[in-house]
């Protein structure tokens, strides 16, 4: 079974530029999560989708971050404009359903904002 | 919201010794407590989990215990090996939302 795929793996941008990350969850998984992991900290949930609907985006900085999951499969997370404090690893995870507790993580995208 | 605290932040043991990592949580409604292992450059990988109706769970060299009254849970690794070296995260799940601890860097010295 293929795991969660993410791209790109690394990205370096200047502040005020925009960036987008892509995630392809495990086939058949209805729930998709985006996490931000700052160096030395645990992952922090940004947004959770159930199929193509948003379940929780309470910690998403909506003035600069946006995410979508068209057709309930792939998802993109965008930052515009980026700030220095956005430097982090962005992790995508999926689970079979929202009630299925096991989450499977992708390798993440390491973003550096200079 | 939920708050999960994890201790220690770093742990160094000799190969063959045991390692224990502890977490406390604040929300008594949390009902699922997974542990993840994260190696350098990789995403977290689930290694063991426990649900709120169970006090202990074991899988070969790793075990997790849960004390609901005290709101804390622990990861136990016995007979540690160098390949156990990684960052370990605990988490608590409430209403489908996971809150993670800040991780423990475990180093197993050969």
PDB file of C-alpha atoms in Angstrom:
ATOM      1  CA  UNK A   1       0.000   0.000   0.000  1.00  0.00           C
ATOM      2  CA  UNK A   2       1.453   3.361  -1.020  1.00  0.00           C
ATOM      3  CA  UNK A   3       1.891   5.873   1.755  1.00  0.00           C
ATOM      4  CA  UNK A   4       1.038   9.555   1.932  1.00  0.00           C
ATOM      5  CA  UNK A   5       2.892  11.483  -0.773  1.00  0.00           C
ATOM      6  CA  UNK A   6       3.999  15.095  -0.449  1.00  0.00           C
ATOM      7  CA  UNK A   7       5.830  17.497  -2.716  1.00  0.00           C
ATOM      8  CA  UNK A   8       8.057  19.322  -2.850  1.00  0.00           C
ATOM      9  CA  UNK A   9      10.293  17.921  -0.097  1.00  0.00           C
ATOM     10  CA  UNK A  10      12.172  21.183   0.347  1.00  0.00           C
ATOM     11  CA  UNK A  11      11.418  24.792  -0.511  1.00  0.00           C
ATOM     12  CA  UNK A  12      13.315  28.017   0.099  1.00  0.00           C
ATOM     13  CA  UNK A  13      11.572  31.323  -0.525  1.00  0.00           C
ATOM     14  CA  UNK A  14      11.951  34.945   0.472  1.00  0.00           C
ATOM     15  CA  UNK A  15       9.503  36.608   2.827  1.00  0.00           C
ATOM     16  CA  UNK A  16       6.411  38.021   1.160  1.00  0.00           C
ATOM     17  CA  UNK A  17       6.599  35.397  -1.598  1.00  0.00           C
ATOM     18  CA  UNK A  18       3.969  32.702  -2.010  1.00  0.00           C
ATOM     19  CA  UNK A  19       4.356  28.925  -1.852  1.00  0.00           C
ATOM     20  CA  UNK A  20       2.153  25.880  -2.336  1.00  0.00           C
ATOM     21  CA  UNK A  21       2.437  22.333  -1.028  1.00  0.00           C
ATOM     22  CA  UNK A  22       0.746  19.258  -2.412  1.00  0.00           C
ATOM     23  CA  UNK A  23      -0.461  16.106  -0.673  1.00  0.00           C
ATOM     24  CA  UNK A  24      -1.837  12.829  -1.981  1.00  0.00           C
ATOM     25  CA  UNK A  25      -3.314  10.723   0.850  1.00  0.00           C
ATOM     26  CA  UNK A  26      -3.532   6.967   1.091  1.00  0.00           C
ATOM     27  CA  UNK A  27      -6.135   5.634  -1.304  1.00  0.00           C
ATOM     28  CA  UNK A  28      -9.541   5.366   0.340  1.00  0.00           C
ATOM     29  CA  UNK A  29      -8.724   7.627   3.270  1.00  0.00           C
ATOM     30  CA  UNK A  30     -11.518  10.129   3.728  1.00  0.00           C
ATOM     31  CA  UNK A  31      -9.832  12.326   6.336  1.00  0.00           C
ATOM     32  CA  UNK A  32      -6.839  14.521   5.527  1.00  0.00           C
ATOM     33  CA  UNK A  33      -4.838  16.701   7.905  1.00  0.00           C
ATOM     34  CA  UNK A  34      -2.256  19.436   7.458  1.00  0.00           C
ATOM     35  CA  UNK A  35       0.137  20.025  10.352  1.00  0.00           C
ATOM     36  CA  UNK A  36       2.853  22.609  10.937  1.00  0.00           C
ATOM     37  CA  UNK A  37       5.917  21.350  12.806  1.00  0.00           C
ATOM     38  CA  UNK A  38       8.299  24.036  14.007  1.00  0.00           C
ATOM     39  CA  UNK A  39      11.801  22.839  14.890  1.00  0.00           C
ATOM     40  CA  UNK A  40      11.862  21.332  18.372  1.00  0.00           C
ATOM     41  CA  UNK A  41       8.078  21.146  18.686  1.00  0.00           C
ATOM     42  CA  UNK A  42       5.349  18.647  18.041  1.00  0.00           C
ATOM     43  CA  UNK A  43       3.063  18.893  15.022  1.00  0.00           C
ATOM     44  CA  UNK A  44       0.294  21.466  15.305  1.00  0.00           C
ATOM     45  CA  UNK A  45      -2.947  20.901  13.391  1.00  0.00           C
ATOM     46  CA  UNK A  46      -3.680  23.584  10.801  1.00  0.00           C
ATOM     47  CA  UNK A  47      -6.697  22.117   9.032  1.00  0.00           C
ATOM     48  CA  UNK A  48      -8.663  18.875   8.831  1.00  0.00           C
ATOM     49  CA  UNK A  49     -10.780  17.755   5.876  1.00  0.00           C
ATOM     50  CA  UNK A  50     -13.438  15.052   5.783  1.00  0.00           C
ATOM     51  CA  UNK A  51     -13.730  14.211   2.093  1.00  0.00           C
ATOM     52  CA  UNK A  52     -13.718  17.696   0.529  1.00  0.00           C
ATOM     53  CA  UNK A  53     -15.314  19.509   3.464  1.00  0.00           C
ATOM     54  CA  UNK A  54     -13.461  21.350   6.236  1.00  0.00           C
ATOM     55  CA  UNK A  55     -13.932  19.828   9.710  1.00  0.00           C
ATOM     56  CA  UNK A  56     -11.549  22.046  11.689  1.00  0.00           C
ATOM     57  CA  UNK A  57      -9.521  25.070  10.588  1.00  0.00           C
ATOM     58  CA  UNK A  58      -9.508  26.903  13.903  1.00  0.00           C
ATOM     59  CA  UNK A  59      -5.689  27.139  14.003  1.00  0.00           C
ATOM     60  CA  UNK A  60      -5.193  28.094  10.352  1.00  0.00           C
ATOM     61  CA  UNK A  61      -3.954  31.707   9.950  1.00  0.00           C
ATOM     62  CA  UNK A  62      -6.569  32.525   7.376  1.00  0.00           C
ATOM     63  CA  UNK A  63      -5.114  35.902   6.477  1.00  0.00           C
ATOM     64  CA  UNK A  64      -2.201  34.156   4.769  1.00  0.00           C
ATOM     65  CA  UNK A  65      -2.870  30.411   4.681  1.00  0.00           C
ATOM     66  CA  UNK A  66      -5.416  28.632   2.535  1.00  0.00           C
ATOM     67  CA  UNK A  67      -6.095  24.995   1.762  1.00  0.00           C
ATOM     68  CA  UNK A  68      -8.359  23.041  -0.493  1.00  0.00           C
ATOM     69  CA  UNK A  69      -9.183  19.447  -1.190  1.00  0.00           C
ATOM     70  CA  UNK A  70     -10.945  19.222  -4.490  1.00  0.00           C
ATOM     71  CA  UNK A  71     -12.771  15.981  -5.280  1.00  0.00           C
ATOM     72  CA  UNK A  72     -11.989  14.679  -1.813  1.00  0.00           C
ATOM     73  CA  UNK A  73      -8.569  13.263  -2.729  1.00  0.00           C
ATOM     74  CA  UNK A  74      -5.473  15.454  -3.232  1.00  0.00           C
ATOM     75  CA  UNK A  75      -4.983  18.613  -1.246  1.00  0.00           C
ATOM     76  CA  UNK A  76      -2.935  21.791  -1.558  1.00  0.00           C
ATOM     77  CA  UNK A  77      -1.846  24.162   1.185  1.00  0.00           C
ATOM     78  CA  UNK A  78      -0.849  27.686   0.199  1.00  0.00           C
ATOM     79  CA  UNK A  79       0.911  30.485   2.042  1.00  0.00           C
ATOM     80  CA  UNK A  80       0.694  34.018   0.678  1.00  0.00           C
ATOM     81  CA  UNK A  81       2.549  36.116   1.662  1.00  0.00           C
ATOM     82  CA  UNK A  82       5.085  34.095   3.656  1.00  0.00           C
ATOM     83  CA  UNK A  83       6.669  35.364   6.867  1.00  0.00           C
ATOM     84  CA  UNK A  84       9.926  34.350   8.521  1.00  0.00           C
ATOM     85  CA  UNK A  85       7.990  32.565  11.275  1.00  0.00           C
ATOM     86  CA  UNK A  86       6.407  30.253   8.686  1.00  0.00           C
ATOM     87  CA  UNK A  87       9.705  28.375   8.435  1.00  0.00           C
ATOM     88  CA  UNK A  88       8.751  24.846   9.481  1.00  0.00           C
ATOM     89  CA  UNK A  89       8.018  21.362   8.218  1.00  0.00           C
ATOM     90  CA  UNK A  90       4.520  20.994   6.805  1.00  0.00           C
ATOM     91  CA  UNK A  91       3.170  17.517   7.321  1.00  0.00           C
ATOM     92  CA  UNK A  92       0.203  15.936   5.637  1.00  0.00           C
ATOM     93  CA  UNK A  93      -1.551  12.966   7.227  1.00  0.00           C
ATOM     94  CA  UNK A  94      -4.573  10.862   6.400  1.00  0.00           C
ATOM     95  CA  UNK A  95      -6.859   8.425   8.160  1.00  0.00           C
ATOM     96  CA  UNK A  96      -9.586   6.103   6.977  1.00  0.00           C
ATOM     97  CA  UNK A  97     -12.302   8.189   8.609  1.00  0.00           C
ATOM     98  CA  UNK A  98     -12.503  10.888  11.271  1.00  0.00           C
ATOM     99  CA  UNK A  99     -13.448   8.162  13.763  1.00  0.00           C
ATOM    100  CA  UNK A 100     -10.535   5.989  12.662  1.00  0.00           C
ATOM    101  CA  UNK A 101      -7.904   7.172  15.053  1.00  0.00           C
ATOM    102  CA  UNK A 102      -4.787   5.935  13.268  1.00  0.00           C
ATOM    103  CA  UNK A 103      -3.157   8.702  11.256  1.00  0.00           C
ATOM    104  CA  UNK A 104      -0.539   8.054   8.602  1.00  0.00           C
ATOM    105  CA  UNK A 105       1.944  10.832   7.915  1.00  0.00           C
ATOM    106  CA  UNK A 106       3.781  11.818   4.777  1.00  0.00           C
ATOM    107  CA  UNK A 107       7.484  12.771   4.802  1.00  0.00           C
ATOM    108  CA  UNK A 108       6.723  16.490   5.013  1.00  0.00           C
ATOM    109  CA  UNK A 109       7.864  19.603   3.176  1.00  0.00           C
ATOM    110  CA  UNK A 110      10.617  21.614   4.822  1.00  0.00           C
ATOM    111  CA  UNK A 111       9.999  25.319   4.188  1.00  0.00           C
ATOM    112  CA  UNK A 112      12.673  27.934   4.802  1.00  0.00           C
ATOM    113  CA  UNK A 113      11.662  31.587   4.563  1.00  0.00           C
ATOM    114  CA  UNK A 114      14.576  34.008   4.287  1.00  0.00           C
TER     115      UNK A 114
ATOM    116  CA  UNK B   1      -8.478  23.072  24.464  1.00  0.00           C
ATOM    117  CA  UNK B   2      -6.292  20.082  25.151  1.00  0.00           C
ATOM    118  CA  UNK B   3      -2.744  20.581  26.435  1.00  0.00           C
ATOM    119  CA  UNK B   4      -0.211  17.741  26.335  1.00  0.00           C
ATOM    120  CA  UNK B   5       3.082  17.987  28.184  1.00  0.00           C
ATOM    121  CA  UNK B   6       5.914  15.537  27.566  1.00  0.00           C
ATOM    122  CA  UNK B   7       8.998  14.735  29.650  1.00  0.00           C
ATOM    123  CA  UNK B   8      11.916  14.479  29.405  1.00  0.00           C
ATOM    124  CA  UNK B   9      12.856  16.488  26.328  1.00  0.00           C
ATOM    125  CA  UNK B  10      16.052  14.446  25.901  1.00  0.00           C
ATOM    126  CA  UNK B  11      16.919  10.970  27.115  1.00  0.00           C
ATOM    127  CA  UNK B  12      20.168   9.071  26.714  1.00  0.00           C
ATOM    128  CA  UNK B  13      20.465   5.372  27.623  1.00  0.00           C
ATOM    129  CA  UNK B  14      22.916   2.547  27.106  1.00  0.00           C
ATOM    130  CA  UNK B  15      22.003  -0.171  24.664  1.00  0.00           C
ATOM    131  CA  UNK B  16      20.001  -2.842  26.444  1.00  0.00           C
ATOM    132  CA  UNK B  17      18.647  -0.496  29.113  1.00  0.00           C
ATOM    133  CA  UNK B  18      15.018   0.582  29.380  1.00  0.00           C
ATOM    134  CA  UNK B  19      13.645   4.006  28.436  1.00  0.00           C
ATOM    135  CA  UNK B  20      10.535   5.663  29.826  1.00  0.00           C
ATOM    136  CA  UNK B  21       8.836   8.768  28.437  1.00  0.00           C
ATOM    137  CA  UNK B  22       5.915  10.392  30.240  1.00  0.00           C
ATOM    138  CA  UNK B  23       3.060  12.608  29.106  1.00  0.00           C
ATOM    139  CA  UNK B  24       0.263  14.394  30.897  1.00  0.00           C
ATOM    140  CA  UNK B  25      -2.934  15.745  29.361  1.00  0.00           C
ATOM    141  CA  UNK B  26      -5.470  18.278  30.542  1.00  0.00           C
ATOM    142  CA  UNK B  27      -8.785  17.348  28.910  1.00  0.00           C
ATOM    143  CA  UNK B  28     -10.508  14.405  30.579  1.00  0.00           C
ATOM    144  CA  UNK B  29     -12.607  13.939  27.410  1.00  0.00           C
ATOM    145  CA  UNK B  30      -9.538  12.807  25.439  1.00  0.00           C
ATOM    146  CA  UNK B  31     -10.000   9.140  24.611  1.00  0.00           C
ATOM    147  CA  UNK B  32      -7.114   8.021  22.412  1.00  0.00           C
ATOM    148  CA  UNK B  33      -3.382   8.309  23.060  1.00  0.00           C
ATOM    149  CA  UNK B  34      -0.950   7.394  20.292  1.00  0.00           C
ATOM    150  CA  UNK B  35       2.833   7.408  20.361  1.00  0.00           C
ATOM    151  CA  UNK B  36       4.837   8.304  17.266  1.00  0.00           C
ATOM    152  CA  UNK B  37       8.469   7.800  16.332  1.00  0.00           C
ATOM    153  CA  UNK B  38      10.024  10.386  14.013  1.00  0.00           C
ATOM    154  CA  UNK B  39      13.362   9.785  12.362  1.00  0.00           C
ATOM    155  CA  UNK B  40      15.371  12.527  10.729  1.00  0.00           C
ATOM    156  CA  UNK B  41      13.796  13.743   7.504  1.00  0.00           C
ATOM    157  CA  UNK B  42      10.709  11.567   7.884  1.00  0.00           C
ATOM    158  CA  UNK B  43       7.166  12.024   9.065  1.00  0.00           C
ATOM    159  CA  UNK B  44       5.970  10.645  12.417  1.00  0.00           C
ATOM    160  CA  UNK B  45       5.197   6.926  12.407  1.00  0.00           C
ATOM    161  CA  UNK B  46       2.651   5.396  14.775  1.00  0.00           C
ATOM    162  CA  UNK B  47       4.345   2.796  17.002  1.00  0.00           C
ATOM    163  CA  UNK B  48       1.721   2.061  19.627  1.00  0.00           C
ATOM    164  CA  UNK B  49      -1.537   3.505  20.877  1.00  0.00           C
ATOM    165  CA  UNK B  50      -3.965   3.085  23.737  1.00  0.00           C
ATOM    166  CA  UNK B  51      -7.622   3.907  24.154  1.00  0.00           C
ATOM    167  CA  UNK B  52      -9.169   5.335  27.293  1.00  0.00           C
ATOM    168  CA  UNK B  53     -10.898   2.075  28.257  1.00  0.00           C
ATOM    169  CA  UNK B  54      -7.569   0.224  28.529  1.00  0.00           C
ATOM    170  CA  UNK B  55      -4.886   0.590  31.201  1.00  0.00           C
ATOM    171  CA  UNK B  56      -1.942  -1.044  29.474  1.00  0.00           C
ATOM    172  CA  UNK B  57      -0.915  -2.302  26.065  1.00  0.00           C
ATOM    173  CA  UNK B  58       2.218  -4.114  24.991  1.00  0.00           C
ATOM    174  CA  UNK B  59       3.795  -4.860  21.622  1.00  0.00           C
ATOM    175  CA  UNK B  60       7.083  -6.751  21.821  1.00  0.00           C
ATOM    176  CA  UNK B  61       9.625  -4.352  23.368  1.00  0.00           C
ATOM    177  CA  UNK B  62       7.307  -1.378  23.693  1.00  0.00           C
ATOM    178  CA  UNK B  63       4.428  -0.807  26.079  1.00  0.00           C
ATOM    179  CA  UNK B  64       2.140   2.036  26.996  1.00  0.00           C
ATOM    180  CA  UNK B  65       0.335   2.610  30.276  1.00  0.00           C
ATOM    181  CA  UNK B  66      -2.551   4.981  30.923  1.00  0.00           C
ATOM    182  CA  UNK B  67      -3.745   6.434  34.219  1.00  0.00           C
ATOM    183  CA  UNK B  68      -7.029   8.211  33.480  1.00  0.00           C
ATOM    184  CA  UNK B  69      -7.482   9.444  37.034  1.00  0.00           C
ATOM    185  CA  UNK B  70      -4.117  11.199  37.043  1.00  0.00           C
ATOM    186  CA  UNK B  71      -4.381  12.045  33.329  1.00  0.00           C
ATOM    187  CA  UNK B  72      -1.000  10.728  32.388  1.00  0.00           C
ATOM    188  CA  UNK B  73       0.353   8.036  30.111  1.00  0.00           C
ATOM    189  CA  UNK B  74       3.811   6.612  29.541  1.00  0.00           C
ATOM    190  CA  UNK B  75       5.846   4.860  26.868  1.00  0.00           C
ATOM    191  CA  UNK B  76       8.180   2.083  27.964  1.00  0.00           C
ATOM    192  CA  UNK B  77      10.873   0.678  25.692  1.00  0.00           C
ATOM    193  CA  UNK B  78      12.800  -2.324  26.979  1.00  0.00           C
ATOM    194  CA  UNK B  79      16.086  -3.761  25.709  1.00  0.00           C
ATOM    195  CA  UNK B  80      16.810  -0.593  23.753  1.00  0.00           C
ATOM    196  CA  UNK B  81      18.787  -0.798  20.513  1.00  0.00           C
ATOM    197  CA  UNK B  82      20.664   1.894  18.573  1.00  0.00           C
ATOM    198  CA  UNK B  83      17.905   1.897  15.952  1.00  0.00           C
ATOM    199  CA  UNK B  84      15.481   3.072  18.639  1.00  0.00           C
ATOM    200  CA  UNK B  85      17.285   6.433  18.540  1.00  0.00           C
ATOM    201  CA  UNK B  86      14.752   8.996  17.269  1.00  0.00           C
ATOM    202  CA  UNK B  87      12.316  11.660  18.450  1.00  0.00           C
ATOM    203  CA  UNK B  88       9.217  10.281  20.129  1.00  0.00           C
ATOM    204  CA  UNK B  89       5.937  12.177  20.352  1.00  0.00           C
ATOM    205  CA  UNK B  90       2.877  11.493  22.445  1.00  0.00           C
ATOM    206  CA  UNK B  91      -0.538  12.832  21.533  1.00  0.00           C
ATOM    207  CA  UNK B  92      -4.043  13.031  22.929  1.00  0.00           C
ATOM    208  CA  UNK B  93      -7.126  12.916  20.753  1.00  0.00           C
ATOM    209  CA  UNK B  94     -10.429  14.559  21.594  1.00  0.00           C
ATOM    210  CA  UNK B  95     -13.351  14.857  19.184  1.00  0.00           C
ATOM    211  CA  UNK B  96     -11.139  13.801  16.308  1.00  0.00           C
ATOM    212  CA  UNK B  97      -8.472  16.431  16.967  1.00  0.00           C
ATOM    213  CA  UNK B  98      -4.936  15.436  18.009  1.00  0.00           C
ATOM    214  CA  UNK B  99      -2.744  17.543  20.282  1.00  0.00           C
ATOM    215  CA  UNK B 100       0.924  16.572  20.356  1.00  0.00           C
ATOM    216  CA  UNK B 101       3.590  16.876  23.003  1.00  0.00           C
ATOM    217  CA  UNK B 102       6.852  18.604  22.092  1.00  0.00           C
ATOM    218  CA  UNK B 103       8.807  15.390  21.725  1.00  0.00           C
ATOM    219  CA  UNK B 104      11.587  13.451  23.434  1.00  0.00           C
ATOM    220  CA  UNK B 105      14.902  12.904  21.690  1.00  0.00           C
ATOM    221  CA  UNK B 106      16.028   9.402  22.616  1.00  0.00           C
ATOM    222  CA  UNK B 107      19.663   8.454  22.081  1.00  0.00           C
ATOM    223  CA  UNK B 108      20.699   4.842  22.563  1.00  0.00           C
ATOM    224  CA  UNK B 109      24.454   4.493  22.980  1.00  0.00           C
ATOM    225  CA  UNK B 110      26.048   1.270  21.700  1.00  0.00           C
TER     226      UNK B 110
END
